[in-house]
PDB file of C-alpha atoms and ligand atoms in Angstrom:
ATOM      1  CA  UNK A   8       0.000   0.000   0.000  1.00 49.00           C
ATOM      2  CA  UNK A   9       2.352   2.709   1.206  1.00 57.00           C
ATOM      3  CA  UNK A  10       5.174   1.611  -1.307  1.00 61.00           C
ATOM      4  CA  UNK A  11       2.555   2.412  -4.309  1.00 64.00           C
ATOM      5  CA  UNK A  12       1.947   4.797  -2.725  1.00 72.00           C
ATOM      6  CA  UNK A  13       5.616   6.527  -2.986  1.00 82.00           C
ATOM      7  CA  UNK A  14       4.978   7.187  -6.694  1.00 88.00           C
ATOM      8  CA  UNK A  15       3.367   9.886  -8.147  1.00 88.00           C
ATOM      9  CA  UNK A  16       1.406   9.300 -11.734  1.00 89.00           C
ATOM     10  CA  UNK A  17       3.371  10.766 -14.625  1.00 91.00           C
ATOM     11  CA  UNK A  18       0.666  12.999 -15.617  1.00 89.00           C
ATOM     12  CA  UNK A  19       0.537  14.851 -12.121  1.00 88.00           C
ATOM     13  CA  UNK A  20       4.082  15.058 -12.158  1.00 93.00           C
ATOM     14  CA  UNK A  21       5.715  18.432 -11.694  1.00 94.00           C
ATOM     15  CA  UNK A  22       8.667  16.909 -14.055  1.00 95.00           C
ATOM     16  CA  UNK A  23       8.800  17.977 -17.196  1.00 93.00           C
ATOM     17  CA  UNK A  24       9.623  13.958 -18.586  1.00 93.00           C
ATOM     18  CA  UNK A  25       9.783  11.589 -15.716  1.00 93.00           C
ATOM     19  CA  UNK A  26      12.029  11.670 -12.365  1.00 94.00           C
ATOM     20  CA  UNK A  27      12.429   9.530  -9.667  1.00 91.00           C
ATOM     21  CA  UNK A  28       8.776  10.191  -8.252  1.00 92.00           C
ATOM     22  CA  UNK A  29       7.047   9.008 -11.068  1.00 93.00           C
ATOM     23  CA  UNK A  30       9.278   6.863 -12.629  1.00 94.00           C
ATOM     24  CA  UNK A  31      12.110   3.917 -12.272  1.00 94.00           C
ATOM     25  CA  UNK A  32      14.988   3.200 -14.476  1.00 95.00           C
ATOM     26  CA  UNK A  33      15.864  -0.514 -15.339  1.00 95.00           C
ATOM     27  CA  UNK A  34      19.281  -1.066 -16.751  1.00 96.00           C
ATOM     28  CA  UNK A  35      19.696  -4.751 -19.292  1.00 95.00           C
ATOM     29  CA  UNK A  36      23.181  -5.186 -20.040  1.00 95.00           C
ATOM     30  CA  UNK A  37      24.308  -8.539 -21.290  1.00 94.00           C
ATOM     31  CA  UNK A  38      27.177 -10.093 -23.446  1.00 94.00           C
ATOM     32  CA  UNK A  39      26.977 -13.456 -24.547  1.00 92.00           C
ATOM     33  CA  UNK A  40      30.831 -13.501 -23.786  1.00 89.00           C
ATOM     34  CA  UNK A  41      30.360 -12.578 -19.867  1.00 87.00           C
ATOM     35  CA  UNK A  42      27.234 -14.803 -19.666  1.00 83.00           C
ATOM     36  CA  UNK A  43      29.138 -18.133 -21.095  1.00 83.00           C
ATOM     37  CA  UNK A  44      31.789 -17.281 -18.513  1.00 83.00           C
ATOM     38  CA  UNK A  45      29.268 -16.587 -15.623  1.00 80.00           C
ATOM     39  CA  UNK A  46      27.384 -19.971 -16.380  1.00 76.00           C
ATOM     40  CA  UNK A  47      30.991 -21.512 -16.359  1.00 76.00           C
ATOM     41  CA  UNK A  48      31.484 -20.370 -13.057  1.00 75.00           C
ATOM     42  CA  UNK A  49      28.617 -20.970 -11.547  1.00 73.00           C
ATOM     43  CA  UNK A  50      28.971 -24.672 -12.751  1.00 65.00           C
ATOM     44  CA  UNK A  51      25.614 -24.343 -14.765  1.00 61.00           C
ATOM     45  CA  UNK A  52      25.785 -26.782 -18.264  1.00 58.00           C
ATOM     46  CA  UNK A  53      27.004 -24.239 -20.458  1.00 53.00           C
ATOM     47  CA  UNK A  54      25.953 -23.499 -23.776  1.00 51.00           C
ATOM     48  CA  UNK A  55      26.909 -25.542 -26.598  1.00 56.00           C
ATOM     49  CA  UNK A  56      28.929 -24.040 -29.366  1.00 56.00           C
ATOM     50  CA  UNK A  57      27.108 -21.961 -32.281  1.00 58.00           C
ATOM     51  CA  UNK A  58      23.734 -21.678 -29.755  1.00 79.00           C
ATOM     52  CA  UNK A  59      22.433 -18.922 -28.269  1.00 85.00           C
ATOM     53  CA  UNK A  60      21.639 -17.050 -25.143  1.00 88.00           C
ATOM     54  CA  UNK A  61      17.785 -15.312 -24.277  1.00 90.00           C
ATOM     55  CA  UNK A  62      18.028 -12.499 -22.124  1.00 92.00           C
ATOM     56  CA  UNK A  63      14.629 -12.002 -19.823  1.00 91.00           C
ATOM     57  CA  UNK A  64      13.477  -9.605 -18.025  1.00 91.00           C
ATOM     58  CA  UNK A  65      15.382 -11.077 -15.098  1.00 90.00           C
ATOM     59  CA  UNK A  66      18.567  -9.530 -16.375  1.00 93.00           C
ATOM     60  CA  UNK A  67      16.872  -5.794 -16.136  1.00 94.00           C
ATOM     61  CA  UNK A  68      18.541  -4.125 -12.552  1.00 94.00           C
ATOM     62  CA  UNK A  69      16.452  -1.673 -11.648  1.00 93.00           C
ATOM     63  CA  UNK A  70      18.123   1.256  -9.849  1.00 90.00           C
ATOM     64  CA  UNK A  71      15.478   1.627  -7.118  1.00 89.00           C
ATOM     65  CA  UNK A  72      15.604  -0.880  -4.395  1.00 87.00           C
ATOM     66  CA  UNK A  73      12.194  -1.226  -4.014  1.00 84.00           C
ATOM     67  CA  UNK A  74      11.469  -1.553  -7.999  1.00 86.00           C
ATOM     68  CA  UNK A  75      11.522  -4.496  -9.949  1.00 84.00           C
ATOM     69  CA  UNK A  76      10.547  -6.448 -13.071  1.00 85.00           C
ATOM     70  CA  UNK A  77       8.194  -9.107 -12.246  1.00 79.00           C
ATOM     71  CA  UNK A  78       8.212 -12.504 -14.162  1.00 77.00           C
ATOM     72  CA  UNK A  79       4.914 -14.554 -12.175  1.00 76.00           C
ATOM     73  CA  UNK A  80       2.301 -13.182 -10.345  1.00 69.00           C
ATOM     74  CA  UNK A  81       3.103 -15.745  -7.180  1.00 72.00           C
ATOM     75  CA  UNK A  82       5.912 -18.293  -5.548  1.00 78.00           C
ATOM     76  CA  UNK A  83       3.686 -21.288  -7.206  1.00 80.00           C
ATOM     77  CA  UNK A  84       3.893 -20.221 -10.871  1.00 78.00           C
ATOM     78  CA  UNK A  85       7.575 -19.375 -10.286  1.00 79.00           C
ATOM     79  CA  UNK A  86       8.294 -22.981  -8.740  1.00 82.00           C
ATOM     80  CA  UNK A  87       6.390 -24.598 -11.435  1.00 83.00           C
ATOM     81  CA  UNK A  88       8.393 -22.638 -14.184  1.00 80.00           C
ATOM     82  CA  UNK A  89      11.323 -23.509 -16.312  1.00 79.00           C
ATOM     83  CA  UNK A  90      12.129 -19.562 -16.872  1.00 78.00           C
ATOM     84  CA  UNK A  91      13.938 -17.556 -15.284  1.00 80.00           C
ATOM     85  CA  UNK A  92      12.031 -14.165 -16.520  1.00 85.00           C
ATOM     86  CA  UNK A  93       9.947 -13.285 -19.761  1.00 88.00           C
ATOM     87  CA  UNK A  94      12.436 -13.153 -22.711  1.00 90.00           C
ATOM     88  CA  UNK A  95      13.519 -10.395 -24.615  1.00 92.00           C
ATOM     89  CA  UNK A  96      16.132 -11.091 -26.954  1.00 93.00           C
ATOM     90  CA  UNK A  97      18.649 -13.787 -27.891  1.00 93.00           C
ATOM     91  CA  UNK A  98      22.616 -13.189 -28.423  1.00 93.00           C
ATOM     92  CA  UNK A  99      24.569 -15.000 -30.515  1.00 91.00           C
ATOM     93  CA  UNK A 100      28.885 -15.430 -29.517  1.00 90.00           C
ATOM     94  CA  UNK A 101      30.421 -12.200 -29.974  1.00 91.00           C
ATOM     95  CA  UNK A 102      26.580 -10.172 -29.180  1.00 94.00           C
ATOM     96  CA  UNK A 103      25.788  -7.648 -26.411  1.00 95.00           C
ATOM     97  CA  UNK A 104      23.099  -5.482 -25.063  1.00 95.00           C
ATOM     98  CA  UNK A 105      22.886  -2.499 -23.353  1.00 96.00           C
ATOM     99  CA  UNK A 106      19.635  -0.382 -22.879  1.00 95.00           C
ATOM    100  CA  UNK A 107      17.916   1.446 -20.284  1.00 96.00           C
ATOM    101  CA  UNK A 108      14.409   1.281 -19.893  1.00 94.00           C
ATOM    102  CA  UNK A 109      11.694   3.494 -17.617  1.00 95.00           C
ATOM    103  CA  UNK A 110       9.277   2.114 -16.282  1.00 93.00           C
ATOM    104  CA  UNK A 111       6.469   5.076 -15.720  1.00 93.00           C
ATOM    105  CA  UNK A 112       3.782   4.944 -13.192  1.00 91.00           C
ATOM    106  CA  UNK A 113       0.322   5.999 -14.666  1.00 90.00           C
ATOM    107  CA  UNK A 114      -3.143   4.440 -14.856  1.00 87.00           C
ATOM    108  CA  UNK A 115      -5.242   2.670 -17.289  1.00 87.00           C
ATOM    109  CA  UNK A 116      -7.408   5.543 -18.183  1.00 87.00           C
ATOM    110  CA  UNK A 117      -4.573   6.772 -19.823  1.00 89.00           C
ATOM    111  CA  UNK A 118      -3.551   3.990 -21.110  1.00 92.00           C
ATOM    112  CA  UNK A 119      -4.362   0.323 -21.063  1.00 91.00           C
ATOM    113  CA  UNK A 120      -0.912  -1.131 -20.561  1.00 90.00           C
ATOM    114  CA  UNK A 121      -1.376   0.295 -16.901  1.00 90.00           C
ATOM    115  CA  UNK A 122      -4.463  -1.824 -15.971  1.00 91.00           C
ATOM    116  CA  UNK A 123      -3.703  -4.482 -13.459  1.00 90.00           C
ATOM    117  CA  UNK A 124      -7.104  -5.683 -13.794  1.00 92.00           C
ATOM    118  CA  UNK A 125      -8.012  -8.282 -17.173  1.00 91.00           C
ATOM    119  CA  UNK A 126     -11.573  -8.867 -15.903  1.00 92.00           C
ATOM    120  CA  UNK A 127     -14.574  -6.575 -13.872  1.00 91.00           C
ATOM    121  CA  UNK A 128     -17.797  -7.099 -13.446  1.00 91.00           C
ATOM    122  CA  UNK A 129     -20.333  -6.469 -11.148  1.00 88.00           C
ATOM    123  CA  UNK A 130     -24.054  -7.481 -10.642  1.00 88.00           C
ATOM    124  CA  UNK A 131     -26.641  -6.638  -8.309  1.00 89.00           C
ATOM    125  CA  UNK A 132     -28.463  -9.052  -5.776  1.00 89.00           C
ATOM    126  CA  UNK A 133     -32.249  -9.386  -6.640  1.00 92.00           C
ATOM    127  CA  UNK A 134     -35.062  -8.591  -4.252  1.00 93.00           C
ATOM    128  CA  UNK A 135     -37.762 -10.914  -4.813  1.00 92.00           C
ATOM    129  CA  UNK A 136     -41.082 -10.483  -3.258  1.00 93.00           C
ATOM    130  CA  UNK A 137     -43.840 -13.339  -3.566  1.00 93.00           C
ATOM    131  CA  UNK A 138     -47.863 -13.012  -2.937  1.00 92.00           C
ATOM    132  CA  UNK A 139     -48.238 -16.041  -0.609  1.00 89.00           C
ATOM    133  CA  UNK A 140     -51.970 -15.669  -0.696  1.00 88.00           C
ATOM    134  CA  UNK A 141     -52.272 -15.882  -4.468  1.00 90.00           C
ATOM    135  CA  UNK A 142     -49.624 -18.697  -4.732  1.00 87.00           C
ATOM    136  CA  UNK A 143     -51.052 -20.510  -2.136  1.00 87.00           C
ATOM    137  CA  UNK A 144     -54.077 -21.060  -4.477  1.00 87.00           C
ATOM    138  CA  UNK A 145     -52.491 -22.749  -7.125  1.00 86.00           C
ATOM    139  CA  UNK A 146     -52.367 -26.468  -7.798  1.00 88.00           C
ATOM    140  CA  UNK A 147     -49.128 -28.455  -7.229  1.00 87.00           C
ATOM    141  CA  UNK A 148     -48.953 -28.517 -11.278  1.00 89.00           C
ATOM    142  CA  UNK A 149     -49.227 -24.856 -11.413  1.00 89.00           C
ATOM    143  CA  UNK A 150     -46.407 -24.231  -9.039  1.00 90.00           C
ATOM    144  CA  UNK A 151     -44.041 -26.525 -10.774  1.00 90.00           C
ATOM    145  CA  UNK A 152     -44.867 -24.775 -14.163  1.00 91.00           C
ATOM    146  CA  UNK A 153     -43.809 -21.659 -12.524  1.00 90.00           C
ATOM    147  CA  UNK A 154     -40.599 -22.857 -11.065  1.00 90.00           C
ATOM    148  CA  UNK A 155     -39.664 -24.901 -14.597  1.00 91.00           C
ATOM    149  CA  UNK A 156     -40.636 -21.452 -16.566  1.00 91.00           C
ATOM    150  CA  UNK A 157     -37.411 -19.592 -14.642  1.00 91.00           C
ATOM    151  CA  UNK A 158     -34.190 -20.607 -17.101  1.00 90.00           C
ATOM    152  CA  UNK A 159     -31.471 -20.097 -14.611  1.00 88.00           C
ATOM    153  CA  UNK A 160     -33.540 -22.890 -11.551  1.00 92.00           C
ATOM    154  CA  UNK A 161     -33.514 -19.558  -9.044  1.00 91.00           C
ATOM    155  CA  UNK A 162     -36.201 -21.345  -7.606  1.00 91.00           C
ATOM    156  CA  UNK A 163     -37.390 -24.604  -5.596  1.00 91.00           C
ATOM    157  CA  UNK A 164     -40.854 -26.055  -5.328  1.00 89.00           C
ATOM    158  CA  UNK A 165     -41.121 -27.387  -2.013  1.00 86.00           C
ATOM    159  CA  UNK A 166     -43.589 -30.110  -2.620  1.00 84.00           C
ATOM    160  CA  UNK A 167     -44.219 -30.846   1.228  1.00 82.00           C
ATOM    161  CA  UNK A 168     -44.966 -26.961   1.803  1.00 80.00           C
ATOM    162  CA  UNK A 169     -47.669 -24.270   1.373  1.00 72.00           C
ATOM    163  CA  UNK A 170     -50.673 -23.241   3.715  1.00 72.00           C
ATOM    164  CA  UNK A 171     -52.910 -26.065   2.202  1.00 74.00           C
ATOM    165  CA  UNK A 172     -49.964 -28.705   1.398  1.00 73.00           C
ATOM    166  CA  UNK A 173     -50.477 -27.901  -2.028  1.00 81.00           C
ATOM    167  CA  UNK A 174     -46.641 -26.930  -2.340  1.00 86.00           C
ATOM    168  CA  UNK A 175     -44.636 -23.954  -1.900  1.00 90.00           C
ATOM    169  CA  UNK A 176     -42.124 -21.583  -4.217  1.00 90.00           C
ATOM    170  CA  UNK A 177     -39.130 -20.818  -2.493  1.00 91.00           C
ATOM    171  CA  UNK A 178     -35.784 -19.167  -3.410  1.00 91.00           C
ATOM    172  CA  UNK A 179     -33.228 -21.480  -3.760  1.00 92.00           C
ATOM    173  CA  UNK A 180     -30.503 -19.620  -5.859  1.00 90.00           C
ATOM    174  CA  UNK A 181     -30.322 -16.068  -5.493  1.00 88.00           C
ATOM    175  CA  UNK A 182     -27.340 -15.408  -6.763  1.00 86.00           C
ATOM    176  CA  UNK A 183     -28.043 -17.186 -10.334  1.00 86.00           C
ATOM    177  CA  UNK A 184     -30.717 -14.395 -11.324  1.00 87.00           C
ATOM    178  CA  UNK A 185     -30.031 -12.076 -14.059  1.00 87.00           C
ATOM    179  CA  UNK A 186     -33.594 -10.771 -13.617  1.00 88.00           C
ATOM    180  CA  UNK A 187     -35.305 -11.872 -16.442  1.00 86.00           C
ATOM    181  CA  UNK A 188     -38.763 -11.837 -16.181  1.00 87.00           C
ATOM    182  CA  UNK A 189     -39.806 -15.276 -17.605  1.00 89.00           C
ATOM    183  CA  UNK A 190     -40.988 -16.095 -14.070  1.00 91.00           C
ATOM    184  CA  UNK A 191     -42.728 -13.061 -13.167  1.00 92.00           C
ATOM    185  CA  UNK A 192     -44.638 -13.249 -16.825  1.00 90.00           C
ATOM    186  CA  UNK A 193     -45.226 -17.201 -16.295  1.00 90.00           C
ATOM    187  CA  UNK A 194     -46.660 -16.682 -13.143  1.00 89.00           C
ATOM    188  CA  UNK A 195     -48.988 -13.625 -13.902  1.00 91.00           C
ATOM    189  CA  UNK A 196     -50.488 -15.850 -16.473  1.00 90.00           C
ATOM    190  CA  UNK A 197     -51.253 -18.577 -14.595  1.00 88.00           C
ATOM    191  CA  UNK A 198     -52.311 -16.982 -11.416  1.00 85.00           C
ATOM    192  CA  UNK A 199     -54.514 -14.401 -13.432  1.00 88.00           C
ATOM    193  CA  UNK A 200     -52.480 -11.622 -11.221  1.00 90.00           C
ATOM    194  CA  UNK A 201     -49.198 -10.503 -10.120  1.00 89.00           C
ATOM    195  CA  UNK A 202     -47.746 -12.298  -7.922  1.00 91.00           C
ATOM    196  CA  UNK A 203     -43.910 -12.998  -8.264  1.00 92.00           C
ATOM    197  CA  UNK A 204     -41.887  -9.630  -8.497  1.00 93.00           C
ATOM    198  CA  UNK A 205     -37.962  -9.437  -8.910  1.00 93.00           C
ATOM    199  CA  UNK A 206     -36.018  -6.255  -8.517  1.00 92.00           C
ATOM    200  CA  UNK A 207     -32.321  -5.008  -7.778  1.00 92.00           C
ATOM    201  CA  UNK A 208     -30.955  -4.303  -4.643  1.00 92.00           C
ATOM    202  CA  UNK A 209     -29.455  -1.131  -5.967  1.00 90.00           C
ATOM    203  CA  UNK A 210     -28.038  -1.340  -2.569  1.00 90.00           C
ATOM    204  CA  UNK A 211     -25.842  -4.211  -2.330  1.00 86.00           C
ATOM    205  CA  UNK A 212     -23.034  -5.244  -5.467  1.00 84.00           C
ATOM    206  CA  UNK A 213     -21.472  -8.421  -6.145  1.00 87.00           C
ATOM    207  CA  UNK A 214     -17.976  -8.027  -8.270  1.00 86.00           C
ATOM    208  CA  UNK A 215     -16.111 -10.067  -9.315  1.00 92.00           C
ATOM    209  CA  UNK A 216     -12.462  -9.056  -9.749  1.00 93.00           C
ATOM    210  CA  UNK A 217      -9.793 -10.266 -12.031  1.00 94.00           C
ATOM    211  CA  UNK A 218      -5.883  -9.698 -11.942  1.00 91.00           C
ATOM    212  CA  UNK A 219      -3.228 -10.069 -14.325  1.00 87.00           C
ATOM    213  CA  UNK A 220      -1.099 -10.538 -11.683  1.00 80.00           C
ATOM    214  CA  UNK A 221       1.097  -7.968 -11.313  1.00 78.00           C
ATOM    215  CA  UNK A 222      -1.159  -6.943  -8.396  1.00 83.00           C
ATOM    216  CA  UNK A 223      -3.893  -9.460  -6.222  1.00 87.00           C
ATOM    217  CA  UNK A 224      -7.314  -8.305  -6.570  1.00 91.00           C
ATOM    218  CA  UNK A 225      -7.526  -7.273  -3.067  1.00 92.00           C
ATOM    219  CA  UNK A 226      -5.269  -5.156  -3.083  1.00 89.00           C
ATOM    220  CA  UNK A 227      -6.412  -3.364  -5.911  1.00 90.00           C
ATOM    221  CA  UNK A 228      -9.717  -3.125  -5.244  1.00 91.00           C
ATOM    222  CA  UNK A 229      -8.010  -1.376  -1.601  1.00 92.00           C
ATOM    223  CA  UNK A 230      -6.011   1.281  -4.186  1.00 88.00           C
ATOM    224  CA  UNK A 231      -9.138   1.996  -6.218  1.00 89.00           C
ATOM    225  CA  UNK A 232     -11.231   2.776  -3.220  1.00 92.00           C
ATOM    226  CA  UNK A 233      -7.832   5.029  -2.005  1.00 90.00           C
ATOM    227  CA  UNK A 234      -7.634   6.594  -4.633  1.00 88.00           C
ATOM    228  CA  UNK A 235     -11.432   7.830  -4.958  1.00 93.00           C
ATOM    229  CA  UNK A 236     -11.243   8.762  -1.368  1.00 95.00           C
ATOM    230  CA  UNK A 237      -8.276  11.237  -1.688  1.00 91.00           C
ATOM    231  CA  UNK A 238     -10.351  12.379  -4.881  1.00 92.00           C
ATOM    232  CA  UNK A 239     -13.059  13.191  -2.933  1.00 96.00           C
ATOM    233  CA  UNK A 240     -11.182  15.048  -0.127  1.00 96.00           C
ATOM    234  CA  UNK A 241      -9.457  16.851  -3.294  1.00 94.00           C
ATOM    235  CA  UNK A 242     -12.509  18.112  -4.232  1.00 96.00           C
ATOM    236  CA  UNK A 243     -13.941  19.061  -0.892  1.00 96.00           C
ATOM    237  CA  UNK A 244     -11.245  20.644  -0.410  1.00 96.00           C
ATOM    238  CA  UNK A 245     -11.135  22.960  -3.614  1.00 95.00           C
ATOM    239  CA  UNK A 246     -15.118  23.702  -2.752  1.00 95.00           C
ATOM    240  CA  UNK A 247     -14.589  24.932   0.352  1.00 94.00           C
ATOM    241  CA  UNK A 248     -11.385  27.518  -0.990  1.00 93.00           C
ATOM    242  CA  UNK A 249     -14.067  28.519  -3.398  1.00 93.00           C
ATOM    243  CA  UNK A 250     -16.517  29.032  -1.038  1.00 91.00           C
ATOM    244  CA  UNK A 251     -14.225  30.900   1.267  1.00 91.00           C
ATOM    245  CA  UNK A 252     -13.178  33.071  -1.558  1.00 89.00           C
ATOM    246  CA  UNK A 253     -16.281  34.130  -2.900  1.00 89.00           C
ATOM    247  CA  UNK A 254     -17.256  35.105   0.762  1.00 87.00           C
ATOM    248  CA  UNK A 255     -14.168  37.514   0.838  1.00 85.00           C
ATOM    249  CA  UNK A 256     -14.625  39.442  -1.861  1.00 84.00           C
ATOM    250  CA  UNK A 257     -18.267  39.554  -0.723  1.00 80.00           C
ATOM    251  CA  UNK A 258     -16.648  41.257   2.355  1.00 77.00           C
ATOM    252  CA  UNK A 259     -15.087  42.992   0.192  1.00 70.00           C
ATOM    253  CA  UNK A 260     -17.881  44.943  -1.824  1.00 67.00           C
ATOM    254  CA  UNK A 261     -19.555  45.361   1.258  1.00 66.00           C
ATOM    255  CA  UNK A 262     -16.382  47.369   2.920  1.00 63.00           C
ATOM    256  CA  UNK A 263     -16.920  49.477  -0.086  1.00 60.00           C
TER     257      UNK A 263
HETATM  258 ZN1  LIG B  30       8.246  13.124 -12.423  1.00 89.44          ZN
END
């Protein structure tokens, strides 16, 4: 939280390109020569002859401690993984690289590449209100042409229930409605009335949250609602300078 915090977004930067509060500089340099010789040393198998090396995005060194480029989204997918980082290049004997690369910190309304997020949706949870009396009246038959008529099985028909044992409509699966009204319709039909209704809870949201994994959806669902809080406290607090401005100069004219 507070690390992410550290940066400020490009675009609200006093810079005039990038500095070290919006931005962090990742150096890749890598010779095919120094490599073999590393991998020698290290005792790794080295390369064969006439092959080549991949440089990943583990070979960037970013010059902030806190900074740097991330390969898997947790220990698991690392531990299950045969890379060592996402690749970037290959060098042949007698290659080399040498680049430095910014990484900026901005947002996806700006631009996408920023989104942590590859998936967000969110739905309501339904109210549903039945008519007891009126249902109550119906044959068993009736009941279980209701329940049938409803696509997505929200509901049950308790055979065993009802005032006069002729059954009862329950709600069995809230969470599957998408508030279609093929129930409500079905069961204004048969009953000769309304007597199913289904509404939002405009209330109460369900989302569902997906990451790419640079960040875990927790957390950014945390930042997003930090982020329209200090928004909100920006703009009280520009409202009330305006406020306390426009009652000065009404001071003001009154002096004179
Ligand atoms: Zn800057």
């Amino acid at each position: 939280g507070s690390l992410m915090r550290r940066f400020v977004e490009n675009r609200d930067c006093e810079c005039e390109d990038h500095c070290w509060r919006c931005s962090v500089e990742l150096d890749l340099k890598v010779s095919y020569d120094d490599k073999q010789n590393e991998m020698a040393m290290e005792g790794d198998e080295q390369d064969e002859e006439g092959t080549n090396i991949v440089v990943t995005s583990a070979d960037l060194k970013s010059n902030d401690d806190d900074v740097r480029a991330i390969t898997f989204g947790n220990k698991e997918d690392e531990a299950n993984s045969q890379d060592k980082g996402i690749s970037i290049l290959k060098l042949a004997a007698g290659q080399e690289i040498e680049l430095k690369a910014i990484a900026i910190c901005g947002i996806a309304k700006e631009h996408a590449k920023w989104s942590p997020v590859s998936a967000c949706v969110f739905r309501f949870n339904p109210i549903i209100t039945m008519d007891k009396d009126v249902l109550d009246r119906l044959s068993l038959e009736q009941k279980r042409e209701i329940v049938e008529s409803d696509p997505n099985k929200v509901f049950h028909l308790n055979e065993q229930g009802g005032s006069f044992g002729k059954g009862e409509i329950v709600v069995a699966k809230p969470e599957d409605c998408t508030f279609c009204e093929d129930v409500v319709v079905k069961a204004k039909e048969i009953a000769g009335e309304e007597c199913i209704s289904i509404r939002p809870d405009m209330n109460h949201f369900i989302y569902t949250v997906e990451t790419i994994g640079s960040l875990a959806p927790e957390q950014v669902v945390k930042e997003g609602l930090h982020a329209l809080k200090y928004k909100m406290q920006e703009l009280t607090n520009h409202t009330a300078a305006i406020a306390e401005d426009q009652q000065l100069q009404g001071q003001g004219a009154a002096m004179n």
